[in-house]
Tab-separated table of C-alpha atoms in Angstrom:
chain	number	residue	atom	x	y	z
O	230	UNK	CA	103.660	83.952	97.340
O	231	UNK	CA	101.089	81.372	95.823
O	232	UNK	CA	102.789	77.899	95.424
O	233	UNK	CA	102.061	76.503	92.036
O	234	UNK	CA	99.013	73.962	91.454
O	235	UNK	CA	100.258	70.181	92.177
O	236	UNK	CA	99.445	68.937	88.668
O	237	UNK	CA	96.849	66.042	88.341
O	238	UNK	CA	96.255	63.238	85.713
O	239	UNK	CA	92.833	65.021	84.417
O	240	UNK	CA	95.408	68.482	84.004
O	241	UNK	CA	97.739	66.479	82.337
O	242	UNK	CA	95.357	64.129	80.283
O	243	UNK	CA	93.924	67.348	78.961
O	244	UNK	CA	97.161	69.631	78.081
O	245	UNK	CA	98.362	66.155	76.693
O	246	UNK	CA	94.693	66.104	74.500
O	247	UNK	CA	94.911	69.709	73.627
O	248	UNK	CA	98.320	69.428	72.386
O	249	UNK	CA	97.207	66.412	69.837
O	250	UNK	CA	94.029	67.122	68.927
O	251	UNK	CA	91.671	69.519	68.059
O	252	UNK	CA	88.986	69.055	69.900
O	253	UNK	CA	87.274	71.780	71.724
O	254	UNK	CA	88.692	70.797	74.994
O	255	UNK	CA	89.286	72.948	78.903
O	256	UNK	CA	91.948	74.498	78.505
O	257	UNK	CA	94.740	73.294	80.680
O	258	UNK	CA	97.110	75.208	83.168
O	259	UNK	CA	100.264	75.942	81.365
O	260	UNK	CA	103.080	75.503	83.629
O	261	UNK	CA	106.938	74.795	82.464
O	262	UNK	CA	107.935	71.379	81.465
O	263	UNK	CA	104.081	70.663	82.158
O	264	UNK	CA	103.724	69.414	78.356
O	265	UNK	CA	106.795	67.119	78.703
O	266	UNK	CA	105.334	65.533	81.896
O	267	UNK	CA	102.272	65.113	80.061
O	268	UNK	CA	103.721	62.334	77.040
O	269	UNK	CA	102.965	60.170	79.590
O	270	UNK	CA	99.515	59.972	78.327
O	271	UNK	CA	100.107	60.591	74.890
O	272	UNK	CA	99.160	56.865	74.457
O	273	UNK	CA	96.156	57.624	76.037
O	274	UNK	CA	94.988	60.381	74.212
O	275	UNK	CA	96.419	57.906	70.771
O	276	UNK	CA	93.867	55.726	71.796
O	277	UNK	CA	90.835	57.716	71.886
O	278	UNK	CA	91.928	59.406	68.311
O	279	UNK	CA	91.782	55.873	66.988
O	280	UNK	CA	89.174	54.464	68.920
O	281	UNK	CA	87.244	58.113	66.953
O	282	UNK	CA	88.494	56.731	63.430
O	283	UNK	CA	87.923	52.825	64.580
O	284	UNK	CA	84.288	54.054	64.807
O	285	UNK	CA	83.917	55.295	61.466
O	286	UNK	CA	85.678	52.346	60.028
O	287	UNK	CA	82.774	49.852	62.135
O	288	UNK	CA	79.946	51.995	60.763
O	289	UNK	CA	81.320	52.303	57.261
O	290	UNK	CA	82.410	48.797	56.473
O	291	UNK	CA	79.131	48.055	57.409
O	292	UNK	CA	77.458	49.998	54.391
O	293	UNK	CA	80.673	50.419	52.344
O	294	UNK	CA	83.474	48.510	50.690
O	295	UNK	CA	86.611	48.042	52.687
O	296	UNK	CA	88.417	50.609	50.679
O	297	UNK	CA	86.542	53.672	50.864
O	298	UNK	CA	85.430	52.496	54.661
O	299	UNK	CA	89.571	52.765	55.614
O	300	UNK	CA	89.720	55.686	53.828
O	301	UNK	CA	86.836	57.475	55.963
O	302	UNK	CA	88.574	55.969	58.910
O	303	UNK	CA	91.915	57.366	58.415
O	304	UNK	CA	90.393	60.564	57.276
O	305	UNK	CA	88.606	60.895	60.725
O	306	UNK	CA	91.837	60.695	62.668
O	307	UNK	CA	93.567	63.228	60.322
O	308	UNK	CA	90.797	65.501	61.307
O	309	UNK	CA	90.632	64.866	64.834
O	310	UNK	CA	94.293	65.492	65.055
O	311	UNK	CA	94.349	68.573	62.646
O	312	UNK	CA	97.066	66.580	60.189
O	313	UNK	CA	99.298	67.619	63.054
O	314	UNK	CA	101.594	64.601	62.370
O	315	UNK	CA	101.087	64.370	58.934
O	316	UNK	CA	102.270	68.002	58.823
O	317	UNK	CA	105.545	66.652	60.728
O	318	UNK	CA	106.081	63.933	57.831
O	319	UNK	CA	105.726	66.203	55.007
O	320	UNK	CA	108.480	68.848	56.446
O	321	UNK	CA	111.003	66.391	57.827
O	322	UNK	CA	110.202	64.515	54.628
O	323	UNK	CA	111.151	68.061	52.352
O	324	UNK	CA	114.023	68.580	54.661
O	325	UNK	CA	115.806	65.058	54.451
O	326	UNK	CA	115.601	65.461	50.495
O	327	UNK	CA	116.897	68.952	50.324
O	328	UNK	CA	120.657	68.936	49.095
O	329	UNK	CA	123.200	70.976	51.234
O	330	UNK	CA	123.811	70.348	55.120
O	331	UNK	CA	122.400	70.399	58.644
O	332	UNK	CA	121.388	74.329	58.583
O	333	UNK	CA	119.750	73.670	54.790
O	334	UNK	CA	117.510	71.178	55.508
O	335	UNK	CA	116.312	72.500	58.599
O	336	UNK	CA	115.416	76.152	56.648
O	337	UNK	CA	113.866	74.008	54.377
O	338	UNK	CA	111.829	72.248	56.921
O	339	UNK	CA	110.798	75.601	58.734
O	340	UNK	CA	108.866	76.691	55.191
O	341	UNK	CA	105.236	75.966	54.905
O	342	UNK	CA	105.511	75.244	51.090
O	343	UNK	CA	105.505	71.278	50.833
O	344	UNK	CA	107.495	70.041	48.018
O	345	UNK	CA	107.692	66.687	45.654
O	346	UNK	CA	109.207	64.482	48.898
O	347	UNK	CA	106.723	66.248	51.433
O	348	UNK	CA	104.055	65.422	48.994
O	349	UNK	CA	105.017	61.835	48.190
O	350	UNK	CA	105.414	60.714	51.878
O	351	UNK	CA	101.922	61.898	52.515
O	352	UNK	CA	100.750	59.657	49.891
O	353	UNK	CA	102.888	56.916	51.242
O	354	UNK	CA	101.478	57.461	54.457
O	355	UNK	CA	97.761	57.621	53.795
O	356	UNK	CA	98.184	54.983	50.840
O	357	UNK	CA	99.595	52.212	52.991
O	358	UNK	CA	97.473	52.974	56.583
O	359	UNK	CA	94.488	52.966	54.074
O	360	UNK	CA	95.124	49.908	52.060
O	361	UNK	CA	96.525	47.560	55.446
O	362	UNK	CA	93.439	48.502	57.400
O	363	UNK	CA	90.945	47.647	54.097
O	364	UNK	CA	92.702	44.094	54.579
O	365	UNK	CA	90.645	43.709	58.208
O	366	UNK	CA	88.920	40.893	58.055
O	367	UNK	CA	85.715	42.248	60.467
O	368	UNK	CA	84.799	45.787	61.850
O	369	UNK	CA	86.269	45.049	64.955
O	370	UNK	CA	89.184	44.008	63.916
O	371	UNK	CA	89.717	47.603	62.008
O	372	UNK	CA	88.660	49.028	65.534
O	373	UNK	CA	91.121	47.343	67.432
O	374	UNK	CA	94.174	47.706	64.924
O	375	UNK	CA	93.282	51.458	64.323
O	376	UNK	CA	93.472	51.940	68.662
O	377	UNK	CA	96.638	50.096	68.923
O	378	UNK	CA	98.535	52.001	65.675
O	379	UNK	CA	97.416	55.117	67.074
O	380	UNK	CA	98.735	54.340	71.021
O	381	UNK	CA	102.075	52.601	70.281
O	382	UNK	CA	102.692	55.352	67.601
O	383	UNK	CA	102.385	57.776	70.424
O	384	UNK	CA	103.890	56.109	72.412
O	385	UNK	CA	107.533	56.294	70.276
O	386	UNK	CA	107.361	59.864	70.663
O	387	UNK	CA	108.715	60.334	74.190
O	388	UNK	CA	111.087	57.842	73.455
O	389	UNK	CA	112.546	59.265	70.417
O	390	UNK	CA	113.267	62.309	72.720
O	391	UNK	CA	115.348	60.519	75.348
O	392	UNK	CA	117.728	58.800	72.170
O	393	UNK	CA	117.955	62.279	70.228
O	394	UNK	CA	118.836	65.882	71.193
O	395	UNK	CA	116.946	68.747	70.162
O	396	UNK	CA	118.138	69.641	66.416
O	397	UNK	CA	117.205	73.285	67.752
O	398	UNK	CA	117.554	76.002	70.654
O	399	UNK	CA	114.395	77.216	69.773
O	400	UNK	CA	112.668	74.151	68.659
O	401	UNK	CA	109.976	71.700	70.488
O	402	UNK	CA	112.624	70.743	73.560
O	403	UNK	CA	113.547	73.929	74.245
O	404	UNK	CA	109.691	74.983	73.951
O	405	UNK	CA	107.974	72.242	75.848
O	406	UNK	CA	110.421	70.583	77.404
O	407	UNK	CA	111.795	67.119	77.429
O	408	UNK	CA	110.380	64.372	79.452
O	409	UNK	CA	112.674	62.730	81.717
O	410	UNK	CA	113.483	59.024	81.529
O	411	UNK	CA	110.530	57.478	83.763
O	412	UNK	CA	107.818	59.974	81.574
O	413	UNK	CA	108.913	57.801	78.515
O	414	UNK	CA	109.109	54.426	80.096
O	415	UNK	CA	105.162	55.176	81.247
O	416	UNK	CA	103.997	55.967	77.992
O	417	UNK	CA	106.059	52.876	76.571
O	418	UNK	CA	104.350	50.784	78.659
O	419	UNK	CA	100.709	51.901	78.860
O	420	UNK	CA	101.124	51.972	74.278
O	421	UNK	CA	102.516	48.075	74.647
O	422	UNK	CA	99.418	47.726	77.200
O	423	UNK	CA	97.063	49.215	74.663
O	424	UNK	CA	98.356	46.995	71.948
O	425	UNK	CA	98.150	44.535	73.714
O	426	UNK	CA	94.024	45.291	74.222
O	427	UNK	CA	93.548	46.094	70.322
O	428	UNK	CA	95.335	43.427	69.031
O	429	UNK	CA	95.864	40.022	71.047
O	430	UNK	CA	98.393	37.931	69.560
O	431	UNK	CA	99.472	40.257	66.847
O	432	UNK	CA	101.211	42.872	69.420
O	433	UNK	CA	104.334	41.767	69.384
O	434	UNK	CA	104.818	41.784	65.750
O	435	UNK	CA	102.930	45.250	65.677
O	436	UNK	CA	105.215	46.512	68.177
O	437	UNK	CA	108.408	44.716	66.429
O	438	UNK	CA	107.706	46.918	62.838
O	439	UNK	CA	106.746	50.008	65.069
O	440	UNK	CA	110.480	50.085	66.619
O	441	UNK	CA	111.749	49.448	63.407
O	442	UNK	CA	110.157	51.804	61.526
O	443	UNK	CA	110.037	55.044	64.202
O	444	UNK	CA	113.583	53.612	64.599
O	445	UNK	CA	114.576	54.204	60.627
O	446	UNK	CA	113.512	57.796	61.247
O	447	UNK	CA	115.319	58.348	64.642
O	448	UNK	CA	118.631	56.844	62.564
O	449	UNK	CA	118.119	59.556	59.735
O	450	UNK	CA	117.289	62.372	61.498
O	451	UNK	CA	120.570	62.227	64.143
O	452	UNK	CA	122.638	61.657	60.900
O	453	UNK	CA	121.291	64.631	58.562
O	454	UNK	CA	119.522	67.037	60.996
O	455	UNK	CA	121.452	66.422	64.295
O	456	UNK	CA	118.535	65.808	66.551
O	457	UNK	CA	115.301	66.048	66.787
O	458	UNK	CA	112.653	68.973	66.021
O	459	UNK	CA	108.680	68.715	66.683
O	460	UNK	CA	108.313	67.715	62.670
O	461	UNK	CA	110.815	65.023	63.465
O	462	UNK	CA	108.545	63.728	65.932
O	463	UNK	CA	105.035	63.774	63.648
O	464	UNK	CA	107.552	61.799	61.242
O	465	UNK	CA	108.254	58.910	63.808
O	466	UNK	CA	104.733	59.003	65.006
O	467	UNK	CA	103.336	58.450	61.109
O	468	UNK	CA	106.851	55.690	60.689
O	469	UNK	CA	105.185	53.711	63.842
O	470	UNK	CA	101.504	53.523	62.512
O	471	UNK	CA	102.071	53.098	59.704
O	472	UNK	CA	104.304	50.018	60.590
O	473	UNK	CA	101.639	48.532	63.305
O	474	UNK	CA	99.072	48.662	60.764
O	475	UNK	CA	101.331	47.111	58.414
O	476	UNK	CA	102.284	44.644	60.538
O	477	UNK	CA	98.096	43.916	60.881
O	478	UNK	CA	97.874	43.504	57.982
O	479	UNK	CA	100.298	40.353	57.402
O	480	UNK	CA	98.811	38.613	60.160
O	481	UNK	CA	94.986	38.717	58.981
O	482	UNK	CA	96.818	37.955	55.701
């Protein structure tokens, strides 16, 4: 009998890049768990999905006014990342709203129709990354705040796993698996250490509002749903960006 493939970073880095984007990547050796092992470098991949949008922000504010440069900026991630997260936001945002109890709002969140809350916390979402990264002060600095939101955010995933039990047999955990203690402390780490890179002295306060926020969801979502589903985890991703950038935002202010 064959023994199965030792997995290596470059495996991982790409089932971890296939996963969150949609970019026309190798496709990676599925093996159990292997996604879970993988979150790792979900700060990684974060970083190179805003380092894509950070781009289009430099080259934009250059020719455009800071409004409609964010907007290209966070338009580029959304498509790099196939609204994957966004999606995420929108259900756990229609299923947290929906009168009735645990089993309700999870049928709710399982239908592709987005209703009034869905809709609103897209706006929300979009509306506040836009108008906190219009306040950057240089190119740069939009490049650097855009790598860091999108790393920490990341980041929070793993860790909302290890606080929160899967709301469903059949949902993300029991699906990909979930990543075991040290898997979440790495990816912690390397999204501080990215921070860290993109932002200087504003990390801690990014990092601060990125707790908080991913935090508020994690609270919610163990009260009304009972755990966590993969929507639950788009929802924390968008809660931490959108605080990092947030929290940007007050310092250049």
């Amino acid at each position: 009998m064959t023994e199965p493939t030792k997995p290596t970073l470059l495996s991982e880095l790409l089932l971890a890049a296939g996963f969150l984007t949609r970019l026309p990547l190798p496709a990676a050796a599925w093996r159990e768990g292997g996604l879970a092992a993988s979150m790792r470098l979900f700060p990684l991949v974060g970083a190179g999905i805003g380092l894509g949008g950070g781009l289009v922000f430099l080259a934009a504010e250059a020719l455009l006014p800071p409004l409609p440069a964010a907007l290209l900026a966070v338009l580029a991630t959304v498509l790099l990342t196939g609204a994957l997260h966004e999606d995420g936001l929108a259900d756990t945002a229609d299923g947290l709203g929906a009168r009735g109890g645990r089993d309700t709002r999870l049928e709710v969140m399982r239908d592709s129709r987005t209703g009034a809350y869905g809709v609103l916390a897209l706006l929300f979402s979009v509306g506040l990354r836009v108008a906190a990264l219009a306040a950057a002060p240089s190119g740069l600095a939009g490049l650097g705040a855009l790598v860091a939101a999108a790393a920490l955010s990341r980041a929070m995933v793993p860790a909302a796993m290890q606080v929160m039990a899967p709301a469903r047999a059949d949902g993300l955990g029991a699906g990909a698996g979930v990543p075991h203690a040290g898997v979440a402390a790495q990816a912690a780490v390397l999204g501080v250490l990215l921070a860290i890179a993109g932002l200087g002295l504003a990390a801690p306060a990014a990092v601060l509002a990125a707790l908080v926020l991913a935090g508020g969801v994690v609270m919610l979502a163990r009260r009304a749903l009972g755990g966590f589903t993969g929507d639950v985890l788009g929802a924390v991703q968008q809660a931490a960006e959108i605080g990092v950038l947030l929290a940007v935002a007050g310092a250049w202010a």
